[in-house]
């Protein structure tokens, strides 16, 4: 008979961490395997999503429940009705005292018989204070809540085998604080220290010299994106710096006392704190090793998110990681998630009277998977089933070597430095369009190297680990089960055939979930671009906003001014003007990159004293002599396609209003820079309002949509520079046209549509667009 299901019948079981990998599998198994129990799920509210909604979207919508959902199809009760009857969700957070429960949540917790605590920050590079608050204090907070509520449910705490630390040889199922390797750490002092460190690091990040450096890095990344965008990026960099400092502190502290990382370190102290503070709450601790995809339940290969091994394996298969530290004859202690879940349920069903105090769920002691064996399986599998590069060629996996961690880190760090220097050189050049894509490619390569380095730093200690985790208590519990329970809740590590698991279950599963190319032939990037183009031209879109310079025409404000300013000069004066302007070009470029608005104000001063009547006459000629001559036919065609689709078309440009007046037939609205005119009919050289650049463009489009009843998320924006980032981020459909280096990298990272438009062939390309030679009478009035 099925004893486990019977024992759990009628129980109300609270589960923390249900949105995670183990937690989702645990909820599914309890619903399917113990049909008479009910669940209370403690779920943290999202920023915009309630805990109950997260349960629906992030837990019950997962494909782990497909088997259960299908088995109930056509029955008397639907899957949704069963979940509504058996599941209660309460909003809570194990990182807060009292779990952040309201009065209703506390009353619901009074009714539970068992608590399975699987919530944790499982990242190996968590900031120290975050790992302390969740991993160390989380279990203790649950025990204290039980004391406050006057209840004594069986608390099953999910920990990790790696609380044993960096030891060699056998690791028994016992508390580290009671074993021979205890070094007498006080968990309370570690909590105080981590909280103090957070405050000190936050204060350090706000020192003037730090903030100046953060702002410099923000400007280097975004260019002249405008004050709000730079401020947001600066704050993002500051927060990232704080996080990085706390991650480093966690690694350093853990290493100094014998643990591989902050995760294992805080889990070990969490066990110690729980034992000291549990009072009369009965506790059982379940310690899995490295949890990977399912052996059988709910289906072979089921996995939620990538775990530890998957990023390393995929990087190797893609040729990005050619070697990884490790001991070839050492053991990689992997355990499928369904065996872990079955063990947790068996411990919960046994109750505090019969369940072991500590149970390892690990394979190394009874069914070891050797590191070399795993590597051989992976290498053979990807030789037979290679991934393909963007050109459609199979990626030949390298011969795996087993170097020391220090050697690999040195090689990757050197590669990262060289790529970063090349990126810096390219970003200083005025490249755009397809040539700027090289910078984006370098950034992608740098990120790949950084990821490989991160994998080595995070996981290298685990592949070099030589601890053997004993499973005596686990197997003792297994021996107590009858055949029905063994079939329904298998947690014996000896059942796993590693060759079958790696080759037939795990590797096919991770390839299915990874975004990798598994078929020959060129990558269908054109298809992706076509899909994005069809989206921007869909009739559902409402407004298409265009920049002008380098987006619709291969020209800029300097060229427009030069055309007008030289129109009435004799050849010698033109030559002097050209030499003078070329000499000024580097300084003008620097000013433009620093702040587009300041550059325009500075440059437009040159229009001072120009007669407006003459300007208006000359711009008519400039429309055909410069603007249309240097326009991008594909860009003009795109404007017309938007109009044909019923979209409003808006030109938002920093060019002067009179210079773009000839483009009015193309657009429903033109927003351009305006210059004041004196009473004598000459231009003042001063702006009437802030030129429409940077963040001002985003506000202009937002105001336009608000006035006309349109939605920003149904708008399309076309521009070429990182200074247009606020506009891109405001709309639902950004399109980078002939992007300069910074924007090319941003667009690739965010998956935006990128267009490369060019001028018609056959036109000469002078250094400066000099206007046509006029007669002496026509040159009577001019300006410089």
XYZ file of C-alpha atoms in Angstrom:
784
model
C 0.000 0.000 0.000
C 1.084 3.637 -0.563
C 2.040 4.661 2.988
C 3.479 8.051 2.053
C 0.287 9.271 0.378
C -1.805 7.935 3.279
C 0.349 9.673 5.885
C 0.097 12.972 4.045
C -3.671 12.622 3.615
C -5.530 15.339 5.484
C -2.377 17.318 6.201
C -2.022 20.980 5.396
C 1.493 21.562 4.101
C 3.062 25.008 3.789
C 5.714 25.385 1.093
C 8.193 28.229 0.666
C 10.147 28.730 -2.545
C 7.378 27.289 -4.728
C 8.329 29.550 -7.657
C 11.794 27.954 -7.811
C 13.072 24.798 -9.522
C 12.685 22.421 -6.578
C 9.588 24.192 -5.251
C 7.659 23.892 -8.516
C 8.487 20.182 -8.795
C 7.516 19.729 -5.143
C 4.085 21.337 -5.585
C 3.388 19.227 -8.674
C 4.395 15.989 -6.931
C 2.328 16.710 -3.841
C -0.755 17.518 -5.903
C -0.351 14.398 -8.033
C 1.114 11.924 -5.550
C -0.658 12.904 -2.334
C -4.190 13.750 -3.512
C -5.671 14.190 -0.033
C -3.299 16.861 1.256
C -3.756 20.620 0.851
C -1.078 23.234 0.290
C -0.329 26.715 1.578
C 2.138 28.471 -0.732
C 4.119 31.359 0.728
C 4.890 33.562 -2.294
C 6.432 37.004 -2.397
C 4.432 39.736 -4.136
C 6.005 40.954 -7.371
C 6.466 44.605 -8.223
C 3.247 44.628 -10.199
C 1.920 41.139 -9.565
C 0.199 39.757 -6.486
C 1.346 36.543 -4.837
C -1.801 34.748 -6.042
C -1.214 35.875 -9.602
C 2.395 34.696 -9.426
C 1.158 31.277 -8.334
C -1.005 31.077 -11.444
C 1.596 32.395 -13.863
C 4.903 31.148 -12.484
C 3.975 27.863 -10.811
C 0.779 26.299 -12.121
C 1.350 27.434 -15.721
C 4.694 25.600 -15.827
C 4.903 22.540 -18.076
C 5.669 20.433 -15.000
C 1.889 20.268 -14.512
C 1.091 19.052 -18.045
C 1.006 15.419 -16.922
C -1.394 16.136 -14.084
C -3.505 18.440 -16.239
C -3.832 15.781 -18.969
C -4.703 13.059 -16.472
C -7.621 15.150 -15.205
C -8.969 16.042 -18.652
C -12.477 14.731 -19.068
C -12.841 13.927 -15.364
C -15.340 15.230 -12.868
C -13.052 18.022 -11.638
C -10.865 20.208 -13.805
C -7.239 20.976 -13.007
C -8.129 24.581 -12.205
C -10.945 23.547 -9.865
C -8.665 21.088 -8.052
C -5.971 23.764 -7.598
C -8.532 26.242 -6.309
C -9.762 23.687 -3.771
C -6.371 22.463 -2.557
C -4.049 25.476 -2.832
C -4.073 28.622 -0.713
C -1.555 31.340 -1.562
C -0.427 33.853 1.035
C 1.849 36.811 0.492
C 5.079 36.544 2.436
C 8.851 36.880 2.310
C 11.358 34.752 4.229
C 13.783 37.677 4.005
C 11.590 39.674 6.423
C 10.951 39.215 10.121
C 7.606 37.540 10.702
C 7.841 36.505 7.029
C 6.052 39.765 6.204
C 2.669 38.125 6.869
C -0.512 40.070 7.437
C -3.111 38.978 9.997
C -4.883 36.705 7.532
C -1.627 35.035 6.552
C -0.719 34.434 10.188
C -4.086 32.830 10.838
C -3.663 30.533 7.848
C -0.193 29.521 9.057
C -1.699 28.504 12.395
C -3.512 25.689 10.580
C -0.506 23.991 8.924
C 0.832 20.597 10.015
C 4.068 20.578 8.026
C 6.308 23.307 6.619
C 8.681 22.515 3.763
C 11.149 25.361 3.497
C 12.804 25.351 0.060
C 13.124 29.124 -0.450
C 16.700 30.266 -0.889
C 18.925 32.513 -2.917
C 20.567 29.666 -4.817
C 22.888 31.821 -6.913
C 26.519 31.116 -6.127
C 27.321 34.814 -6.587
C 24.683 36.392 -4.373
C 25.635 39.535 -2.434
C 26.704 38.540 1.068
C 23.968 40.430 2.895
C 21.240 38.992 0.659
C 22.487 35.434 1.212
C 22.603 36.072 4.959
C 19.062 37.469 5.130
C 17.513 34.621 3.120
C 19.702 31.535 3.530
C 20.959 32.093 7.054
C 18.023 33.821 8.714
C 15.157 32.393 6.616
C 14.831 29.057 8.479
C 15.179 30.800 11.827
C 12.439 33.286 10.958
C 10.089 30.373 10.233
C 10.881 28.756 13.595
C 10.318 32.072 15.382
C 6.984 32.525 13.620
C 5.946 29.094 14.875
C 6.874 30.138 18.420
C 4.897 33.368 18.067
C 1.843 31.493 16.755
C 2.107 28.779 19.396
C 2.345 25.944 16.840
C 4.806 23.071 16.417
C 4.570 21.844 12.814
C 7.224 19.527 11.399
C 9.723 21.845 9.693
C 11.566 20.225 6.780
C 14.394 22.556 5.785
C 16.062 22.100 2.393
C 19.784 22.844 2.632
C 22.768 21.622 0.546
C 25.466 18.964 0.847
C 28.049 21.676 0.330
C 27.593 22.953 3.875
C 30.422 20.457 4.502
C 32.793 22.982 2.960
C 36.027 22.426 1.038
C 36.893 19.071 2.556
C 38.253 15.874 1.074
C 36.976 12.414 1.860
C 33.737 11.387 3.489
C 31.176 13.950 4.625
C 28.671 12.363 7.043
C 25.067 13.380 7.622
C 25.741 15.531 10.672
C 25.773 19.189 11.631
C 28.989 20.938 10.649
C 28.955 22.758 13.992
C 29.038 19.412 15.783
C 31.688 17.768 13.598
C 35.493 17.772 13.768
C 35.790 20.676 11.288
C 33.796 23.216 13.311
C 35.807 26.440 13.711
C 33.461 28.096 16.171
C 31.781 30.736 14.007
C 29.087 32.847 15.648
C 26.224 33.218 13.177
C 24.890 36.295 14.985
C 28.160 38.152 14.431
C 28.093 37.194 10.749
C 24.601 38.706 10.477
C 25.685 41.926 12.168
C 28.798 42.145 10.031
C 26.957 41.639 6.728
C 24.393 44.303 7.571
C 27.098 46.739 8.583
C 28.995 45.951 5.387
C 25.932 46.810 3.292
C 25.684 50.227 4.964
C 29.416 50.911 4.624
C 29.416 49.902 0.959
C 26.380 52.042 0.187
C 28.108 55.023 1.835
C 31.341 54.337 -0.048
C 29.435 54.244 -3.357
C 28.214 57.804 -2.740
C 31.631 59.371 -2.260
C 32.210 62.192 -4.801
C 35.092 60.433 -6.539
C 33.043 57.244 -6.897
C 30.053 59.116 -8.320
C 32.299 60.929 -10.798
C 33.670 57.612 -12.008
C 30.184 56.104 -12.302
C 29.030 59.095 -14.347
C 32.099 58.858 -16.574
C 31.339 55.194 -17.256
C 27.686 56.004 -17.962
C 28.686 58.652 -20.481
C 31.178 56.257 -22.071
C 28.418 53.671 -22.506
C 25.573 55.952 -23.622
C 27.272 59.002 -25.073
C 25.106 62.118 -25.278
C 21.888 60.364 -24.279
C 20.642 63.277 -22.191
C 20.635 64.030 -18.478
C 17.797 61.677 -17.379
C 19.214 58.684 -19.263
C 22.719 59.378 -17.972
C 21.402 59.796 -14.437
C 19.530 56.480 -14.629
C 22.582 54.710 -16.065
C 24.839 56.269 -13.420
C 22.575 55.003 -10.650
C 22.425 51.582 -12.302
C 26.234 51.458 -12.388
C 26.401 52.544 -8.743
C 23.985 49.823 -7.674
C 25.895 47.265 -9.731
C 29.134 48.381 -8.064
C 27.592 47.939 -4.615
C 26.358 44.480 -5.584
C 29.752 43.495 -6.991
C 31.487 44.609 -3.799
C 29.098 42.531 -1.685
C 29.476 39.511 -4.005
C 33.256 39.761 -3.682
C 32.920 40.124 0.081
C 30.771 36.983 0.194
C 33.267 34.946 -1.797
C 36.176 36.206 0.251
C 34.485 35.572 3.597
C 33.372 32.085 2.553
C 36.823 31.164 1.242
C 38.500 32.464 4.387
C 36.539 30.001 6.565
C 36.559 27.000 4.234
C 33.434 27.192 2.031
C 33.319 27.434 -1.779
C 30.989 30.444 -1.872
C 28.492 32.572 0.043
C 25.649 30.158 -0.785
C 27.218 27.149 0.975
C 28.592 29.359 3.755
C 25.240 30.948 4.630
C 23.414 27.626 4.296
C 25.793 26.095 6.858
C 25.273 28.960 9.288
C 21.532 28.779 8.592
C 21.491 25.178 9.838
C 23.379 26.207 12.957
C 21.023 29.133 13.616
C 17.935 26.955 13.075
C 19.101 24.280 15.505
C 19.832 26.889 18.158
C 16.535 28.767 17.751
C 14.043 26.000 16.903
C 12.855 25.500 20.472
C 10.169 22.800 20.478
C 9.616 22.936 16.696
C 10.644 19.531 15.276
C 13.155 19.908 12.448
C 14.449 17.676 9.653
C 17.155 18.829 7.235
C 17.399 17.566 3.653
C 20.687 18.262 1.860
C 20.752 17.738 -1.924
C 23.957 17.906 -3.934
C 23.960 19.505 -7.429
C 20.321 19.336 -8.587
C 19.779 18.773 -12.295
C 16.994 17.750 -14.707
C 14.484 15.040 -13.806
C 15.210 11.331 -14.145
C 11.544 10.396 -14.590
C 9.053 12.733 -12.847
C 7.018 14.585 -13.985
C 8.775 13.574 -17.214
C 12.378 12.684 -18.067
C 14.478 15.782 -18.601
C 12.081 18.295 -17.020
C 14.000 21.329 -15.857
C 13.179 24.877 -14.865
C 15.861 27.365 -15.807
C 19.524 26.526 -16.208
C 21.296 25.081 -13.196
C 25.035 24.800 -12.561
C 26.210 22.454 -15.321
C 24.140 23.744 -18.248
C 25.922 27.080 -18.899
C 29.301 25.335 -18.853
C 28.114 22.557 -21.188
C 26.511 24.971 -23.673
C 29.599 27.211 -23.684
C 31.747 24.162 -24.429
C 29.410 23.015 -27.226
C 29.508 26.476 -28.810
C 33.300 26.508 -28.737
C 33.412 29.372 -26.246
C 34.924 27.377 -23.396
C 37.817 25.139 -24.372
C 38.931 24.056 -20.934
C 37.589 24.031 -17.426
C 39.279 23.271 -14.098
C 38.572 20.000 -12.356
C 39.975 16.690 -11.141
C 39.414 14.104 -13.916
C 39.082 11.206 -11.496
C 37.010 13.292 -9.089
C 33.259 12.987 -8.549
C 30.629 15.386 -9.884
C 27.865 14.845 -7.370
C 24.724 15.314 -9.459
C 21.223 14.293 -8.398
C 18.032 14.543 -10.534
C 15.399 16.910 -9.179
C 12.658 14.265 -8.919
C 14.794 12.177 -6.553
C 15.297 15.252 -4.372
C 11.570 16.017 -4.305
C 10.685 12.404 -3.492
C 13.153 12.423 -0.581
C 11.695 15.665 0.803
C 8.170 14.240 0.638
C 9.270 10.969 2.246
C 10.897 12.873 5.135
C 7.759 14.994 5.562
C 5.546 11.890 5.533
C 7.735 10.050 8.055
C 7.260 12.898 10.505
C 9.641 14.052 13.219
C 9.367 10.724 15.072
C 10.689 8.575 12.205
C 12.475 10.909 9.789
C 16.259 11.287 10.027
C 17.467 14.572 11.450
C 19.730 15.113 8.415
C 19.518 13.344 5.051
C 21.938 13.780 2.167
C 20.352 13.324 -1.262
C 23.508 12.700 -3.255
C 25.017 10.176 -5.641
C 28.764 10.344 -5.081
C 28.908 7.885 -2.189
C 26.888 5.063 -3.810
C 26.683 5.786 -7.563
C 29.518 8.165 -8.476
C 29.697 10.077 -11.749
C 33.367 10.781 -12.494
C 34.300 14.137 -13.968
C 36.193 12.526 -16.864
C 33.217 10.246 -17.571
C 30.887 13.228 -17.742
C 33.280 15.104 -20.037
C 33.631 12.058 -22.309
C 29.844 11.708 -22.572
C 29.392 15.415 -23.335
C 32.200 15.469 -25.896
C 30.901 12.356 -27.684
C 27.333 13.655 -27.703
C 28.212 17.017 -29.238
C 30.505 15.320 -31.742
C 27.521 13.259 -32.893
C 25.019 16.137 -32.490
C 27.019 19.345 -33.073
C 25.731 22.848 -32.703
C 26.123 25.137 -35.712
C 27.590 28.602 -36.086
C 25.864 31.488 -37.872
C 27.339 30.384 -41.184
C 25.701 26.994 -40.801
C 28.973 25.143 -40.151
C 29.183 22.499 -37.395
C 31.114 23.574 -34.325
C 33.854 21.058 -33.598
C 34.130 20.680 -29.834
C 37.696 20.905 -28.550
C 39.537 18.199 -26.703
C 38.815 18.844 -23.040
C 41.782 19.469 -20.794
C 41.842 19.599 -17.021
C 43.997 22.604 -16.121
C 44.173 24.322 -12.776
C 41.675 27.063 -11.988
C 44.364 29.765 -11.826
C 45.617 29.072 -15.347
C 42.161 29.303 -16.901
C 41.344 32.496 -14.993
C 44.573 34.119 -16.170
C 43.922 33.254 -19.819
C 40.353 34.521 -19.739
C 41.286 37.707 -17.876
C 43.948 38.474 -20.479
C 41.466 37.925 -23.320
C 38.907 40.178 -21.596
C 41.474 42.997 -21.284
C 42.502 42.820 -24.949
C 38.904 42.884 -26.174
C 38.054 45.806 -23.878
C 40.977 47.816 -25.322
C 39.842 47.110 -28.877
C 36.298 48.189 -27.941
C 37.614 51.446 -26.524
C 39.500 52.221 -29.749
C 36.479 51.488 -31.946
C 34.129 53.596 -29.833
C 36.437 56.574 -30.276
C 36.098 56.352 -34.065
C 33.163 57.975 -35.924
C 31.877 54.673 -37.288
C 28.274 53.896 -38.068
C 26.113 51.412 -39.891
C 27.589 48.058 -40.799
C 31.103 49.181 -39.817
C 29.836 49.999 -36.328
C 28.573 46.405 -36.043
C 32.186 45.358 -35.427
C 32.015 47.146 -32.080
C 28.792 45.285 -31.225
C 30.465 42.004 -32.217
C 33.405 42.768 -29.954
C 31.055 43.558 -27.085
C 29.296 40.216 -27.605
C 32.652 38.451 -27.559
C 33.710 40.307 -24.411
C 30.494 39.292 -22.675
C 31.090 35.670 -23.676
C 34.594 35.796 -22.190
C 33.244 37.433 -19.029
C 30.621 34.676 -18.706
C 33.274 31.984 -19.148
C 35.416 33.669 -16.499
C 32.404 33.872 -14.195
C 31.710 30.155 -14.668
C 35.286 29.311 -13.750
C 35.172 31.521 -10.658
C 31.749 30.264 -9.539
C 31.843 26.572 -10.410
C 35.537 25.732 -10.481
C 35.601 24.828 -6.799
C 32.672 22.439 -7.294
C 34.377 20.538 -10.125
C 37.499 20.321 -7.959
C 35.571 19.203 -4.876
C 36.665 15.810 -3.542
C 34.137 15.382 -0.724
C 32.052 12.183 -0.767
C 28.636 12.747 0.775
C 27.365 9.796 2.759
C 23.716 8.777 2.325
C 23.297 6.267 5.169
C 20.261 8.043 6.609
C 18.676 8.417 3.184
C 19.075 4.725 2.379
C 17.811 3.757 5.817
C 14.616 5.673 5.076
C 14.485 3.994 1.654
C 14.680 0.528 3.208
C 11.577 1.303 5.272
C 9.403 1.827 2.168
C 7.293 -0.829 0.491
C 7.287 -1.389 -3.266
C 4.308 0.906 -3.857
C 6.039 3.871 -2.217
C 9.321 3.083 -3.952
C 7.577 3.217 -7.306
C 5.642 6.363 -6.489
C 8.439 8.258 -4.660
C 11.802 6.972 -5.845
C 14.782 8.693 -4.219
C 17.417 5.927 -4.366
C 20.490 7.435 -6.148
C 21.537 3.966 -7.243
C 18.729 3.760 -9.827
C 20.331 6.369 -12.093
C 22.179 4.985 -15.115
C 24.532 7.895 -15.795
C 25.230 7.010 -19.417
C 21.504 6.897 -20.184
C 20.794 9.991 -18.104
C 23.477 12.178 -19.697
C 23.023 11.019 -23.303
C 19.311 10.305 -23.547
C 17.769 12.645 -20.974
C 19.858 15.566 -19.759
C 21.707 16.757 -22.867
C 18.653 16.566 -25.179
C 16.667 18.467 -22.546
C 19.110 21.348 -22.146
C 19.518 21.699 -25.913
C 15.745 21.916 -26.209
C 15.691 24.749 -23.676
C 18.815 26.581 -24.877
C 18.730 29.188 -27.624
C 21.295 27.466 -29.829
C 21.464 26.571 -33.497
C 21.056 22.817 -34.001
C 20.601 22.643 -37.782
C 22.944 23.396 -40.711
C 22.464 26.366 -42.989
C 22.963 30.055 -42.431
C 21.272 31.679 -39.480
C 17.918 33.071 -40.462
C 18.663 36.570 -39.206
C 16.987 37.913 -42.333
C 13.809 36.150 -41.315
C 14.012 37.731 -37.890
C 14.512 41.185 -39.401
C 11.578 40.557 -41.708
C 9.392 39.639 -38.753
C 10.411 42.818 -36.939
C 9.742 44.900 -40.048
C 6.286 43.401 -40.386
C 5.648 44.341 -36.769
C 6.637 47.987 -37.230
C 4.499 48.254 -40.377
C 1.519 46.476 -38.879
C -1.729 48.427 -39.133
C -1.973 48.320 -35.329
C 0.902 50.778 -35.032
C -0.206 54.373 -34.648
C 2.719 56.764 -35.008
C 6.101 56.507 -36.747
C 8.638 59.058 -35.496
C 11.797 59.732 -37.525
C 15.081 61.444 -36.866
C 16.564 63.096 -39.951
C 20.371 63.167 -40.002
C 21.964 59.791 -40.770
C 18.495 58.257 -40.475
C 16.783 59.610 -43.589
C 19.676 61.577 -45.143
C 23.462 61.164 -45.125
C 23.978 64.706 -43.941
C 24.114 66.808 -40.776
C 23.739 70.382 -39.536
C 27.359 71.225 -40.403
C 26.829 70.198 -44.011
C 23.546 72.124 -44.264
C 25.184 75.269 -42.912
C 28.178 74.823 -45.214
C 25.936 74.513 -48.253
C 24.164 77.742 -47.367
C 27.239 79.633 -46.161
C 29.334 78.960 -49.261
C 26.614 79.449 -51.834
C 27.684 83.053 -52.501
C 31.453 82.748 -51.939
C 34.066 82.924 -54.659
C 36.371 79.899 -55.166
C 39.212 81.221 -52.963
C 36.842 82.064 -50.105
C 35.313 78.589 -50.412
C 38.738 77.009 -50.120
C 39.501 78.997 -46.970
C 36.090 78.097 -45.495
C 36.662 74.392 -46.212
C 40.123 74.410 -44.601
C 38.831 76.289 -41.552
C 35.843 73.975 -41.076
C 37.897 70.795 -41.486
C 40.301 72.054 -38.825
C 37.364 72.608 -36.486
C 35.846 69.158 -37.109
C 37.544 67.181 -34.269
C 36.453 69.760 -31.701
C 32.918 69.841 -33.084
C 32.724 66.026 -32.923
C 33.861 66.045 -29.292
C 31.282 68.667 -28.378
C 28.533 66.769 -30.217
C 29.385 63.546 -28.393
C 29.458 65.309 -25.051
C 26.065 67.042 -25.348
C 24.018 67.325 -28.534
C 21.943 70.270 -27.307
C 24.995 72.326 -26.276
C 26.632 71.533 -29.612
C 23.601 72.757 -31.589
C 23.356 75.963 -29.582
C 27.073 76.597 -30.119
C 27.055 75.817 -33.824
C 23.835 77.659 -34.646
C 25.428 80.888 -33.403
C 27.023 80.966 -36.876
C 23.657 81.857 -38.383
C 23.698 85.192 -36.547
C 23.022 88.167 -38.899
C 21.990 85.910 -41.790
C 19.077 87.478 -43.690
C 16.016 85.261 -43.343
C 14.765 86.222 -46.812
C 17.989 84.962 -48.375
C 17.904 81.779 -46.269
C 14.357 80.961 -47.326
C 15.323 81.397 -50.967
C 18.424 79.234 -50.646
C 16.804 76.354 -48.722
C 14.510 75.706 -51.680
C 17.596 75.038 -53.751
C 19.202 73.077 -50.913
C 16.261 70.649 -50.888
C 17.252 69.269 -54.275
C 20.948 70.187 -54.170
C 21.679 68.528 -50.838
C 18.825 66.962 -48.895
C 17.141 64.873 -51.582
C 20.495 64.192 -53.247
C 21.821 62.707 -50.008
C 18.603 61.060 -48.878
C 18.247 57.318 -48.306
C 15.698 55.978 -50.820
C 14.861 53.096 -48.467
C 14.217 55.571 -45.680
C 11.913 57.732 -47.792
C 10.140 54.570 -48.904
C 9.663 53.535 -45.256
C 8.021 56.871 -44.427
C 5.591 56.349 -47.293
C 4.904 52.756 -46.201
C 3.914 54.012 -42.765
C 1.587 56.569 -44.288
C 0.074 53.901 -46.528
C -0.546 51.762 -43.439
C -2.532 54.607 -41.869
C 0.143 55.635 -39.378
C 0.852 59.231 -38.436
C 4.376 60.227 -39.490
C 6.324 62.691 -37.366
C 9.769 64.139 -38.057
C 11.599 65.135 -34.858
C 14.926 66.728 -35.700
C 17.514 69.076 -34.280
C 17.866 70.650 -37.737
C 16.583 74.191 -38.094
C 12.944 74.504 -39.060
C 13.555 76.487 -42.254
C 16.114 73.900 -43.439
C 13.570 71.034 -43.399
C 10.491 72.947 -44.559
C 10.705 71.222 -47.950
C 10.013 67.828 -46.323
C 6.504 68.778 -45.159
C 4.736 66.690 -47.837
C 6.246 63.531 -46.324
C 5.126 64.086 -42.738
C 1.982 64.825 -40.794
C 4.012 66.789 -38.282
C 7.523 68.264 -38.237
C 9.116 69.280 -34.955
C 12.433 71.070 -35.544
C 14.728 73.599 -33.893
C 13.535 77.193 -34.126
C 15.685 80.322 -34.257
C 14.416 83.794 -33.437
C 14.367 86.519 -36.110
C 15.217 90.148 -35.359
C 13.056 93.060 -36.395
C 15.474 93.867 -39.243
C 14.846 90.433 -40.816
C 18.103 88.797 -39.746
C 18.550 85.674 -37.654
C 19.627 86.142 -34.041
C 21.623 82.908 -33.767
C 19.629 82.040 -30.631
C 17.081 79.252 -30.113
C 13.458 80.014 -29.362
C 13.213 76.811 -27.296
C 15.300 73.814 -26.337
C 16.304 71.966 -29.533
C 14.437 68.645 -29.911
C 17.280 66.289 -29.052
C 17.885 63.525 -26.524
C 15.252 63.205 -23.827
C 13.355 66.182 -25.283
C 12.374 64.013 -28.271
C 10.812 61.419 -26.007
C 8.778 64.109 -24.257
C 7.728 65.669 -27.571
C 6.427 62.327 -28.844
C 4.724 61.592 -25.516
C 2.973 64.992 -25.604
C 1.943 64.441 -29.221
C 0.456 61.040 -28.449
C -1.339 62.393 -25.402
C -2.851 65.245 -27.415
C -3.894 63.000 -30.312
C -5.064 60.016 -28.240
C -2.288 57.611 -29.296
C -0.332 55.077 -27.204
C 3.444 55.234 -26.927
C 3.708 51.447 -26.866
C 2.151 51.417 -30.351
C 4.670 53.910 -31.708
C 7.736 53.255 -33.867
C 10.914 55.341 -33.578
C 13.743 55.552 -36.132
C 17.094 57.110 -35.149
C 20.840 56.554 -35.417
C 22.507 57.625 -32.177
C 22.729 56.585 -28.543
C 21.596 60.137 -27.756
C 18.181 58.937 -28.942
C 18.036 56.230 -26.276
C 15.277 58.031 -24.290
C 13.128 58.073 -27.444
C 13.809 54.391 -28.133
C 12.948 53.407 -24.577
C 9.703 55.389 -24.680
C 8.209 53.573 -27.681
C 7.154 49.993 -28.236
C 9.073 49.475 -31.495
C 12.588 50.997 -31.724
C 14.481 50.847 -35.030
C 18.205 51.690 -35.116
C 19.146 53.077 -38.542
C 22.824 53.131 -39.557
C 23.651 53.088 -35.818
C 26.861 54.535 -34.452
C 29.010 52.178 -32.339
C 27.295 52.655 -28.972
C 23.801 52.284 -30.390
C 24.830 49.266 -32.489
C 25.908 47.471 -29.311
C 22.760 48.483 -27.408
C 20.473 47.461 -30.285
C 22.065 44.032 -30.585
C 21.836 43.449 -26.853
C 18.160 44.413 -26.726
C 17.108 42.674 -29.917
C 15.954 45.807 -31.745
C 15.452 45.994 -35.499
C 18.556 47.422 -37.213
C 18.376 48.917 -40.701
C 21.316 49.804 -42.945
C 20.149 52.384 -45.464
C 22.344 54.080 -48.048
C 22.189 56.857 -50.627
C 21.678 56.242 -54.310
C 24.851 55.347 -56.182
C 26.617 57.656 -58.573
C 26.835 60.865 -56.572
C 30.203 62.436 -55.757
C 31.108 62.762 -52.090
C 33.102 65.957 -51.400
C 34.634 66.582 -47.983
C 32.054 69.303 -47.448
C 28.814 69.908 -49.393
C 29.737 73.138 -51.121
C 26.894 74.989 -52.802
C 26.890 75.663 -56.566
C 28.922 78.534 -58.034
C 26.739 81.619 -58.516
C 27.181 84.732 -60.632
C 28.641 87.903 -59.141
C 25.157 89.402 -58.871
C 23.879 86.342 -57.021
C 26.769 86.571 -54.542
C 25.921 90.124 -53.473
C 24.733 89.051 -50.030
C 26.193 86.223 -48.003
C 26.970 85.165 -44.442
C 29.709 83.088 -42.867
